[in-house]
Structure formats: C-alpha cells, structure tokens
CSV table of C-alpha atoms in Angstrom, one decimal:
chain,number,residue,atom,x,y,z
A,1238,MET,CA,-86.9,-79.5,-30.9
A,1239,ASP,CA,-84.5,-82.0,-29.5
A,1240,LYS,CA,-84.7,-82.6,-25.7
A,1241,ASN,CA,-80.9,-83.2,-25.8
A,1242,THR,CA,-80.3,-79.6,-26.8
A,1243,TYR,CA,-79.3,-77.2,-24.0
A,1244,VAL,CA,-78.5,-73.5,-24.1
A,1245,VAL,CA,-76.1,-71.7,-21.7
A,1246,ILE,CA,-76.2,-67.9,-21.7
A,1247,MET,CA,-73.3,-66.1,-20.2
A,1248,ALA,CA,-74.6,-63.0,-18.4
A,1249,GLY,CA,-72.2,-62.1,-15.8
A,1250,GLY,CA,-70.0,-59.2,-17.5
A,1251,ILE,CA,-70.2,-55.5,-16.6
A,1252,GLY,CA,-69.7,-54.2,-20.1
A,1253,SER,CA,-67.2,-51.6,-19.1
A,1254,ARG,CA,-66.6,-50.4,-22.7
A,1255,PHE,CA,-70.3,-49.3,-22.7
A,1256,TRP,CA,-69.9,-47.0,-19.6
A,1257,PRO,CA,-71.7,-45.0,-18.4
A,1258,PHE,CA,-74.8,-46.8,-19.6
A,1259,SER,CA,-73.5,-50.2,-18.5
A,1260,ARG,CA,-72.7,-49.9,-14.7
A,1261,THR,CA,-71.5,-52.4,-12.1
A,1262,ASP,CA,-75.0,-52.8,-10.4
A,1263,TYR,CA,-76.9,-52.8,-13.7
A,1264,PRO,CA,-74.7,-54.0,-16.7
A,1265,LYS,CA,-75.7,-53.6,-20.4
A,1266,GLN,CA,-77.2,-57.1,-20.8
A,1267,PHE,CA,-80.1,-56.0,-18.5
A,1268,HIS,CA,-80.6,-52.8,-20.5
A,1269,ASP,CA,-82.9,-52.1,-23.4
A,1270,VAL,CA,-79.9,-51.1,-25.5
A,1271,LEU,CA,-81.7,-51.0,-28.7
A,1272,GLY,CA,-84.7,-49.2,-27.6
A,1273,VAL,CA,-87.1,-52.0,-28.5
A,1274,GLY,CA,-88.7,-52.7,-25.1
A,1275,LYS,CA,-86.6,-55.8,-24.2
A,1276,SER,CA,-83.2,-56.1,-22.5
A,1277,MET,CA,-80.2,-57.9,-24.4
A,1278,LEU,CA,-80.8,-60.9,-22.0
A,1279,GLN,CA,-84.5,-61.1,-22.9
A,1280,MET,CA,-83.7,-60.9,-26.5
A,1281,THR,CA,-81.0,-63.6,-26.3
A,1282,ALA,CA,-83.3,-65.9,-24.4
A,1283,GLU,CA,-86.1,-65.4,-26.9
A,1284,ARG,CA,-83.7,-66.2,-29.8
A,1285,PHE,CA,-83.5,-69.8,-28.5
A,1286,ARG,CA,-87.2,-70.4,-27.8
A,1287,GLY,CA,-87.6,-72.7,-30.8
A,1288,ILE,CA,-84.2,-74.4,-30.5
A,1289,CYS,CA,-84.3,-75.9,-27.1
A,1290,PRO,CA,-87.1,-76.8,-24.5
A,1291,PRO,CA,-87.8,-74.0,-22.0
A,1292,GLU,CA,-86.4,-76.0,-19.1
A,1293,ASN,CA,-83.1,-76.7,-20.9
A,1294,LEU,CA,-82.2,-72.9,-21.0
A,1295,PHE,CA,-79.6,-71.9,-18.2
A,1296,ILE,CA,-78.2,-68.4,-17.4
A,1297,VAL,CA,-74.8,-68.1,-15.7
A,1298,THR,CA,-74.5,-64.7,-14.0
A,1299,ASN,CA,-72.9,-63.1,-11.0
A,1300,LYS,CA,-74.6,-63.6,-7.8
A,1301,ASP,CA,-75.3,-59.9,-7.5
A,1302,TYR,CA,-77.5,-60.1,-10.6
A,1303,GLU,CA,-79.8,-62.9,-9.5
A,1304,GLY,CA,-82.7,-60.5,-8.9
A,1305,LEU,CA,-82.2,-58.9,-12.3
A,1306,VAL,CA,-82.3,-62.3,-14.0
A,1307,LYS,CA,-85.4,-63.4,-12.0
A,1308,GLU,CA,-87.1,-60.1,-12.8
A,1309,GLN,CA,-86.5,-60.2,-16.6
A,1310,LEU,CA,-86.9,-64.0,-17.1
A,1311,PRO,CA,-89.4,-65.1,-14.5
A,1312,GLN,CA,-90.2,-68.2,-16.3
A,1313,LEU,CA,-86.9,-69.8,-15.1
A,1314,SER,CA,-86.6,-72.0,-12.1
A,1315,ASP,CA,-83.9,-71.3,-9.5
A,1316,ASN,CA,-82.0,-74.3,-10.8
A,1317,GLN,CA,-81.8,-72.8,-14.2
A,1318,ILE,CA,-79.9,-69.6,-12.8
A,1319,LEU,CA,-76.3,-70.4,-12.1
A,1320,LEU,CA,-74.7,-67.9,-9.7
A,1321,GLU,CA,-70.9,-67.2,-9.8
A,1322,PRO,CA,-69.6,-65.8,-6.6
A,1323,ILE,CA,-66.9,-63.9,-8.5
A,1324,GLY,CA,-66.0,-63.4,-12.2
A,1325,ARG,CA,-63.2,-65.8,-13.5
A,1326,ASN,CA,-63.7,-65.5,-17.2
A,1327,THR,CA,-65.4,-67.8,-19.6
A,1328,ALA,CA,-63.6,-71.1,-19.0
A,1329,PRO,CA,-64.8,-71.6,-15.4
A,1330,CYS,CA,-68.2,-70.4,-16.3
A,1331,ILE,CA,-68.5,-72.9,-19.1
A,1332,ALA,CA,-67.1,-75.7,-16.9
A,1333,TYR,CA,-69.6,-75.0,-14.1
A,1334,ALA,CA,-72.6,-75.1,-16.5
A,1335,SER,CA,-71.2,-78.1,-18.4
A,1336,TYR,CA,-70.7,-80.3,-15.3
A,1337,LYS,CA,-74.2,-79.3,-13.9
A,1338,ILE,CA,-75.9,-80.1,-17.2
A,1339,ALA,CA,-74.0,-83.3,-17.6
A,1340,GLN,CA,-75.2,-84.5,-14.4
A,1341,ILE,CA,-78.8,-83.9,-15.7
A,1342,ASN,CA,-78.3,-85.4,-19.1
A,1343,PRO,CA,-74.9,-87.0,-20.1
A,1344,GLN,CA,-75.9,-86.9,-23.8
A,1345,ALA,CA,-76.6,-83.1,-23.8
A,1346,ASN,CA,-75.6,-81.0,-26.8
A,1347,LEU,CA,-74.7,-77.5,-25.6
A,1348,ILE,CA,-75.1,-74.1,-27.1
A,1349,VAL,CA,-73.0,-71.5,-25.3
A,1350,ALA,CA,-73.7,-67.9,-26.1
A,1351,PRO,CA,-73.1,-64.4,-24.6
A,1352,SER,CA,-76.0,-62.5,-23.4
A,1353,ASP,CA,-75.3,-59.1,-25.2
A,1354,HIS,CA,-75.0,-59.9,-28.7
A,1355,VAL,CA,-77.3,-58.7,-31.7
A,1356,VAL,CA,-78.7,-61.1,-34.2
A,1357,LEU,CA,-80.7,-59.3,-36.9
A,1358,LYS,CA,-81.5,-62.4,-39.1
A,1359,GLU,CA,-83.1,-64.8,-36.7
A,1360,ASP,CA,-84.0,-67.5,-39.2
A,1361,ALA,CA,-80.4,-67.6,-40.7
A,1362,PHE,CA,-79.2,-68.0,-37.0
A,1363,THR,CA,-81.5,-70.9,-36.3
A,1364,ASN,CA,-80.4,-72.6,-39.6
A,1365,VAL,CA,-76.7,-72.3,-38.7
A,1366,VAL,CA,-77.2,-73.4,-35.0
A,1367,ASP,CA,-79.2,-76.5,-36.3
A,1368,GLN,CA,-76.3,-77.3,-38.8
A,1369,ALA,CA,-73.7,-77.1,-35.9
A,1370,LEU,CA,-75.9,-79.1,-33.5
A,1371,GLU,CA,-76.1,-82.0,-36.1
A,1372,ALA,CA,-72.5,-82.1,-36.5
A,1373,ALA,CA,-71.8,-81.9,-32.7
A,1374,ALA,CA,-74.2,-84.7,-31.9
A,1375,LYS,CA,-72.5,-87.0,-34.4
A,1376,ASP,CA,-68.8,-86.2,-33.9
A,1377,ASP,CA,-66.2,-85.2,-31.3
A,1378,VAL,CA,-65.9,-81.7,-32.4
A,1379,LEU,CA,-65.9,-78.2,-30.8
A,1380,ILE,CA,-67.6,-75.8,-33.0
A,1381,THR,CA,-67.7,-72.0,-33.1
A,1382,LEU,CA,-69.8,-69.7,-35.4
A,1383,GLY,CA,-67.7,-67.6,-37.6
A,1384,ILE,CA,-69.1,-64.3,-39.0
A,1385,THR,CA,-68.3,-63.3,-42.6
A,1386,PRO,CA,-66.5,-59.9,-42.0
A,1387,SER,CA,-67.7,-56.9,-43.7
A,1388,ARG,CA,-64.7,-54.7,-42.7
A,1389,PRO,CA,-61.3,-55.0,-41.3
A,1390,ASP,CA,-62.5,-54.4,-37.7
A,1391,THR,CA,-59.7,-54.3,-35.1
A,1392,GLY,CA,-62.1,-54.9,-32.1
A,1393,TYR,CA,-62.9,-58.6,-33.0
A,1394,GLY,CA,-60.9,-61.8,-32.9
A,1395,TYR,CA,-60.4,-63.6,-36.2
A,1396,ILE,CA,-60.5,-67.3,-37.0
A,1397,GLN,CA,-58.6,-68.6,-40.0
A,1398,PHE,CA,-60.1,-71.8,-41.6
A,1399,ILE,CA,-59.0,-74.4,-44.0
A,1400,ASP,CA,-61.3,-74.0,-47.0
A,1401,ASP,CA,-62.7,-77.3,-48.2
A,1402,GLU,CA,-65.6,-76.6,-50.4
A,1403,ALA,CA,-67.1,-80.0,-50.0
A,1404,GLN,CA,-67.5,-79.4,-46.2
A,1405,PRO,CA,-69.9,-76.8,-44.9
A,1406,ILE,CA,-68.2,-76.9,-41.5
A,1407,LYS,CA,-64.6,-75.9,-41.8
A,1408,LYS,CA,-61.6,-77.1,-39.8
A,1409,VAL,CA,-60.0,-74.2,-37.8
A,1410,LYS,CA,-56.3,-73.4,-38.6
A,1411,THR,CA,-55.5,-70.4,-36.3
A,1412,PHE,CA,-57.1,-68.0,-33.9
A,1413,THR,CA,-55.9,-64.3,-33.8
A,1414,GLU,CA,-57.0,-61.8,-31.1
A,1415,LYS,CA,-57.8,-58.2,-32.2
A,1416,PRO,CA,-55.2,-57.6,-34.9
A,1417,ASN,CA,-54.0,-54.0,-36.0
A,1418,LEU,CA,-55.7,-52.5,-38.9
A,1419,GLU,CA,-53.0,-53.6,-41.5
A,1420,LEU,CA,-53.2,-57.2,-40.4
A,1421,ALA,CA,-57.0,-57.1,-40.3
A,1422,GLN,CA,-57.0,-55.8,-43.8
A,1423,MET,CA,-54.9,-58.7,-44.9
A,1424,PHE,CA,-57.2,-61.2,-43.2
A,1425,ILE,CA,-60.1,-59.7,-45.2
A,1426,ASN,CA,-58.2,-59.8,-48.5
A,1427,SER,CA,-57.2,-63.5,-48.0
A,1428,GLY,CA,-60.9,-64.6,-47.8
A,1429,ASP,CA,-60.1,-67.5,-45.3
A,1430,PHE,CA,-60.7,-65.5,-42.1
A,1431,VAL,CA,-63.9,-64.9,-40.2
A,1432,TRP,CA,-64.9,-63.0,-37.1
A,1433,ASN,CA,-64.9,-65.0,-33.8
A,1434,SER,CA,-68.5,-64.6,-32.7
A,1435,GLY,CA,-67.8,-66.3,-29.3
A,1436,ILE,CA,-70.9,-68.6,-29.8
A,1437,PHE,CA,-70.0,-72.2,-29.3
A,1438,ILE,CA,-71.7,-75.5,-29.9
A,1439,TRP,CA,-70.5,-79.0,-28.8
A,1440,ASN,CA,-71.6,-82.2,-27.0
A,1441,VAL,CA,-71.1,-82.0,-23.3
A,1442,GLN,CA,-68.8,-85.0,-23.2
A,1443,SER,CA,-66.6,-83.4,-26.0
A,1444,ILE,CA,-66.0,-80.3,-24.0
A,1445,LEU,CA,-65.5,-82.1,-20.8
A,1446,SER,CA,-62.8,-84.2,-22.4
A,1447,ALA,CA,-61.0,-81.1,-23.7
A,1448,PHE,CA,-61.1,-79.6,-20.2
A,1449,ARG,CA,-59.5,-82.8,-18.9
A,1450,LEU,CA,-56.8,-82.5,-21.5
A,1451,TYR,CA,-56.1,-78.8,-21.5
A,1452,LEU,CA,-57.4,-77.4,-18.3
A,1453,PRO,CA,-56.9,-80.3,-15.8
A,1454,GLU,CA,-56.8,-78.0,-12.8
A,1455,ILE,CA,-60.2,-76.6,-13.7
A,1456,THR,CA,-61.5,-80.2,-14.3
A,1457,GLU,CA,-60.3,-81.3,-10.7
A,1458,ILE,CA,-62.2,-78.4,-9.1
A,1459,PHE,CA,-65.5,-79.0,-10.8
A,1460,GLU,CA,-65.4,-82.8,-10.9
A,1461,GLU,CA,-65.4,-82.7,-7.0
A,1462,GLY,CA,-69.0,-81.6,-7.3
A,1463,SER,CA,-70.3,-84.3,-9.5
A,1464,SER,CA,-72.7,-85.6,-6.7
A,1465,ILE,CA,-73.6,-82.0,-5.6
A,1466,TYR,CA,-74.9,-80.4,-8.7
A,1467,ASN,CA,-78.6,-79.8,-8.8
A,1468,THR,CA,-78.9,-80.3,-5.0
A,1469,PRO,CA,-79.4,-77.6,-2.3
A,1470,ALA,CA,-75.7,-78.0,-1.5
A,1471,GLU,CA,-74.6,-76.7,-5.0
A,1472,GLN,CA,-74.2,-73.1,-4.2
A,1473,ASN,CA,-72.0,-73.5,-1.2
A,1474,PHE,CA,-69.7,-75.9,-3.3
A,1475,ILE,CA,-69.5,-73.4,-6.1
A,1476,THR,CA,-68.4,-70.6,-3.8
A,1477,ARG,CA,-65.6,-72.7,-2.6
A,1478,ALA,CA,-64.8,-73.9,-6.2
A,1479,TYR,CA,-64.5,-70.4,-7.6
A,1480,SER,CA,-62.0,-69.4,-5.0
A,1481,HIS,CA,-59.6,-71.9,-6.5
A,1482,CYS,CA,-60.2,-71.1,-10.1
A,1483,ARG,CA,-57.8,-68.9,-12.1
A,1484,ASN,CA,-59.0,-66.4,-14.5
A,1485,VAL,CA,-58.9,-68.0,-18.0
A,1486,SER,CA,-60.9,-67.7,-21.2
A,1487,ILE,CA,-62.3,-70.7,-23.0
A,1488,ASP,CA,-60.5,-69.5,-26.2
A,1489,TYR,CA,-57.1,-69.3,-24.6
A,1490,GLY,CA,-57.6,-72.3,-22.4
A,1491,ILE,CA,-59.1,-74.7,-24.9
A,1492,MET,CA,-60.1,-73.6,-28.3
A,1493,GLU,CA,-56.7,-72.2,-29.4
A,1494,LYS,CA,-55.1,-75.6,-28.3
A,1495,VAL,CA,-57.5,-78.4,-29.5
A,1496,ASP,CA,-57.1,-80.1,-32.9
A,1497,ASN,CA,-60.9,-80.9,-33.3
A,1498,VAL,CA,-62.1,-77.3,-33.4
A,1499,TYR,CA,-64.3,-76.2,-36.4
A,1500,VAL,CA,-66.2,-73.2,-37.6
A,1501,VAL,CA,-69.5,-72.8,-39.4
A,1502,LEU,CA,-69.3,-69.8,-41.7
A,1503,SER,CA,-72.2,-67.5,-40.9
A,1504,ASP,CA,-74.0,-64.4,-41.9
A,1505,PHE,CA,-77.0,-63.6,-39.6
A,1506,GLY,CA,-76.7,-59.9,-39.0
A,1507,TRP,CA,-74.3,-60.2,-35.9
A,1508,SER,CA,-72.8,-57.7,-33.7
A,1509,ASP,CA,-71.2,-58.2,-30.3
A,1510,LEU,CA,-72.5,-54.8,-29.2
A,1511,GLY,CA,-69.3,-54.4,-27.1
A,1512,THR,CA,-68.8,-50.7,-27.8
A,1513,TRP,CA,-70.6,-47.4,-28.6
A,1514,ASN,CA,-69.3,-47.7,-32.1
A,1515,SER,CA,-70.9,-51.1,-32.6
A,1516,LEU,CA,-74.2,-49.6,-31.5
A,1517,TYR,CA,-73.7,-46.7,-33.9
A,1518,THR,CA,-72.9,-49.2,-36.8
A,1519,ILE,CA,-76.1,-51.1,-36.4
A,1520,GLY,CA,-78.3,-48.3,-35.2
A,1521,GLN,CA,-81.1,-46.7,-37.2
A,1522,LYS,CA,-79.7,-43.4,-38.4
A,1523,ASP,CA,-81.5,-40.1,-39.3
A,1524,GLU,CA,-80.9,-38.0,-42.4
A,1525,SER,CA,-77.7,-36.5,-40.7
A,1526,GLY,CA,-76.3,-39.9,-39.6
A,1527,ASN,CA,-77.3,-39.6,-36.0
A,1528,VAL,CA,-78.4,-42.5,-33.8
A,1529,VAL,CA,-80.7,-41.2,-31.2
A,1530,ASP,CA,-82.5,-42.8,-28.2
A,1531,GLY,CA,-83.9,-40.1,-25.9
A,1532,GLU,CA,-85.8,-36.9,-26.0
A,1533,VAL,CA,-83.4,-34.8,-28.1
A,1534,MET,CA,-83.4,-31.7,-30.2
A,1535,LEU,CA,-80.5,-31.5,-32.8
A,1536,TYR,CA,-79.1,-28.5,-34.6
A,1537,ASP,CA,-76.3,-28.7,-37.1
A,1538,THR,CA,-75.4,-32.1,-35.6
A,1539,LYS,CA,-74.3,-35.1,-37.6
A,1540,ASN,CA,-72.8,-38.7,-37.2
A,1541,CYS,CA,-73.4,-38.8,-33.5
A,1542,ILE,CA,-74.8,-41.5,-31.2
A,1543,ILE,CA,-77.0,-40.0,-28.4
A,1544,LYS,CA,-78.5,-42.1,-25.6
A,1545,THR,CA,-80.0,-40.1,-22.9
A,1546,PRO,CA,-82.9,-40.6,-20.3
A,1547,LYS,CA,-86.4,-40.2,-21.8
A,1548,GLU,CA,-87.4,-37.8,-19.0
A,1549,ARG,CA,-84.7,-35.3,-19.9
A,1550,LEU,CA,-84.7,-32.9,-22.9
A,1551,VAL,CA,-81.3,-32.7,-24.5
A,1552,VAL,CA,-80.4,-29.9,-26.9
A,1553,LEU,CA,-77.2,-30.3,-29.1
A,1554,GLN,CA,-75.8,-27.8,-31.6
A,1555,GLY,CA,-72.8,-27.9,-33.8
A,1556,MET,CA,-71.5,-31.4,-33.0
A,1557,GLU,CA,-70.1,-34.1,-35.3
A,1558,GLY,CA,-68.9,-37.6,-34.5
A,1559,PHE,CA,-69.6,-37.6,-30.8
A,1560,ILE,CA,-70.9,-40.1,-28.3
A,1561,VAL,CA,-73.4,-38.3,-25.8
A,1562,ALA,CA,-74.4,-40.8,-23.2
A,1563,GLU,CA,-76.2,-40.1,-19.9
A,1564,TYR,CA,-77.3,-42.7,-17.3
A,1565,ASP,CA,-78.0,-42.2,-13.6
A,1566,ASN,CA,-75.5,-39.8,-12.2
A,1567,VAL,CA,-73.1,-39.8,-15.1
A,1568,LEU,CA,-73.0,-37.8,-18.4
A,1569,MET,CA,-70.2,-38.7,-20.8
A,1570,ILE,CA,-69.4,-36.7,-24.0
A,1571,CYS,CA,-66.6,-38.3,-26.1
A,1572,ARG,CA,-65.5,-38.3,-29.6
A,1573,LEU,CA,-66.8,-41.5,-31.4
A,1574,GLU,CA,-63.3,-42.2,-32.8
A,1575,GLU,CA,-61.8,-42.1,-29.4
A,1576,GLU,CA,-64.3,-44.7,-27.9
A,1577,GLN,CA,-61.3,-46.8,-26.7
A,1578,LYS,CA,-60.8,-44.3,-23.9
A,1579,VAL,CA,-64.2,-45.1,-22.4
A,1580,LYS,CA,-62.7,-47.9,-20.1
A,1581,GLU,CA,-60.0,-45.4,-19.1
A,1582,PHE,CA,-62.7,-42.8,-18.2
A,1583,MET,CA,-64.5,-45.3,-16.1
A,1584,TYR,CA,-61.5,-46.4,-14.1
A,1585,ASP,CA,-60.5,-42.7,-13.5
A,1586,ALA,CA,-63.9,-42.0,-12.3
A,1587,LYS,CA,-63.8,-44.8,-9.7
A,1588,SER,CA,-60.4,-43.8,-8.5
A,1589,LYS,CA,-60.9,-40.1,-8.5
A,1590,LYS,CA,-64.6,-39.6,-7.8
A,1591,GLY,CA,-65.7,-42.8,-6.2
A,1592,ALA,CA,-67.3,-46.3,-6.9
A,1593,GLU,CA,-70.9,-44.8,-7.1
A,1594,TYR,CA,-69.9,-43.5,-10.6
A,1595,ILE,CA,-69.2,-46.9,-12.1
C-alpha cells in the first residue's frame, strides 16, 4: 500500500433516475440498494481498503449529507469529508479535492470514483487500479477505466481507443456520450470501444496542469485557497468559491480535450447502477425472472423488479416487466421498458404535489 495513493469518492448526487427510492434528503448512495446490509457508499469505501491508507480516503458530498457520511463512515476525520455548498458537477468537485490533497502531498496519485457503482470482481478491480496507478505515477497521463461492453447499451458513454497490442494501457481516440441503439451496436461490432466507467486515475500534478490549460477559470477560483486548505477557514472559502463555479463535468471540461488521456481495458463486473433497469440486470432473479427485495407474494408475475419496505406485505398478480418501488410516502409502478420516464415522474411530483415527494 503506497502512502502516495489517495482515493476521492464523489457522493453528492441525488440519483433522480432511481426515484422514489433515491430521495433529495436520502440519495441512493446512502441506501442498501443491493440488500446486502451495506450502503453503496460503504461498499465503495471498503473496496479501497487495501489500496490506500485509511487516512488517504476522502469523500466529497453535499453539505446536507454530512451527517449521513459520518454515520455510515464513522472512521473518517472531519478533514476527510469535503462539503460542497451546492452541486456544480464533477469538474469543481475534482478540483476541490485535488487542490486540498495537493496541499497535503504534492506527489499524490489520485483515484477518483463515484460512490454508487457496483463492482462484482473485487480482485480484478484491484489489479486494474494497481496497473493504472503505476502508469500515473510514472508518466504525465490521465487514465480512465474502460469497461468491456457486453451489450449495445444506450445509457453509457463510450470510449474509442487506439489498439496497440503491445500496450496494456490504450491511448484514447474519442469520447461519445450515450449513443442511440444503432450507433451503440456499431461501436460493439467495431471492437475498439469500451464503456466509460467514470473512474479516473492520475497524479495530482497532472490533473492540476490539465485544469490550468482547459478550465483556467476553475483553476483561478481554487488556487486562491492554496494557503487555506486543511485549515479551519477552508469551509468558508469553499462556500465562496462554489458560488463562482459554473456547472461543468470533468469529461466535457478536460477529458474530451486533452491529448494525454488513456484507458485501461477492464472487466470487473461493473455497473453504474444508475437506473432501475441496471439494478434488474445485475440482480438475483427467481425462476420467473423477478428481482425482489421486500416482503412480497407473487402470482403469475414475471420479469419484474420489486423493491418495497420490509414491514409491508406486497401481493402482486398478473404483472410482467414492471418496476414496483415504494419508499417513504411514494409508491411507483412503471413498465421497466419505460424507465426513462422516472425523472419525469419525479419532476411532476415536485411541481404538482410538493417537494416532500422528492
């Protein structure tokens, strides 16, 4: 375990595509989504237990979720929990963590990962991360982990790589965001595209150099705090800094523009668990193709995903291909093939029924 290895877990999103289970005051990363007794955040933190020292793990989250992070990861110090006053997408989030960690250790190698992804093959994941860390420590490269695609999924971003068999880490040629089905099938058939996992690995100086070149306004904002990070004045500075940040993703702001971006081809049982269908895909299915988490009785029901409170008995009859999800004060029943409407349902619930339903 290298003392120069640091992990940044991004845990500030609200997971709107996973409504009504994911709510504004209790997003999906704090839920036991898989029914294993641990939240997604806890599982993500455990994944890096053997990769970085415990004091080198940092969580970036919304200030409203500070209590949830402390409750679920009580081993963290206050300095390891970075509180965003407002959400501004992944570029400001990563800039904040990078400047803070660079002040602690200018030689740091960073792993940046979302808090709500599933990894089924932990050993394979560790091997891929170690490989990427070795390259990032040696060269000025920005690395992302690319997942070998198993289907033409239109919900993922795709990375095209230059195939050099002699190199295990491939140079990236293009990024494509969520293509249509025909284009996704073409990507699969070509053999030189992988899914973009959104997991990044780089040396802290490499990413800060990229910010200076491609997002200079973000650099200017966060460099002002160079003498303030890791002091009691940090939070007040961050509150002011975020008020000046525009909403921009790290992919759009940097990764799609730099010429030193590389991808490690990976297969470690990954899912971003961003939608009900992704949970259905990886879930344990019964003999009728149902994924069930709750106290449920099923009759003539197949190919459904059902996630309901344990204290409520749910009886379903004659259903096929549905999402049945209940949490707190909302019950949603929706065709699984129409899951893209979930965000629309959530926004309608807020506007027509009130914020207490989101």
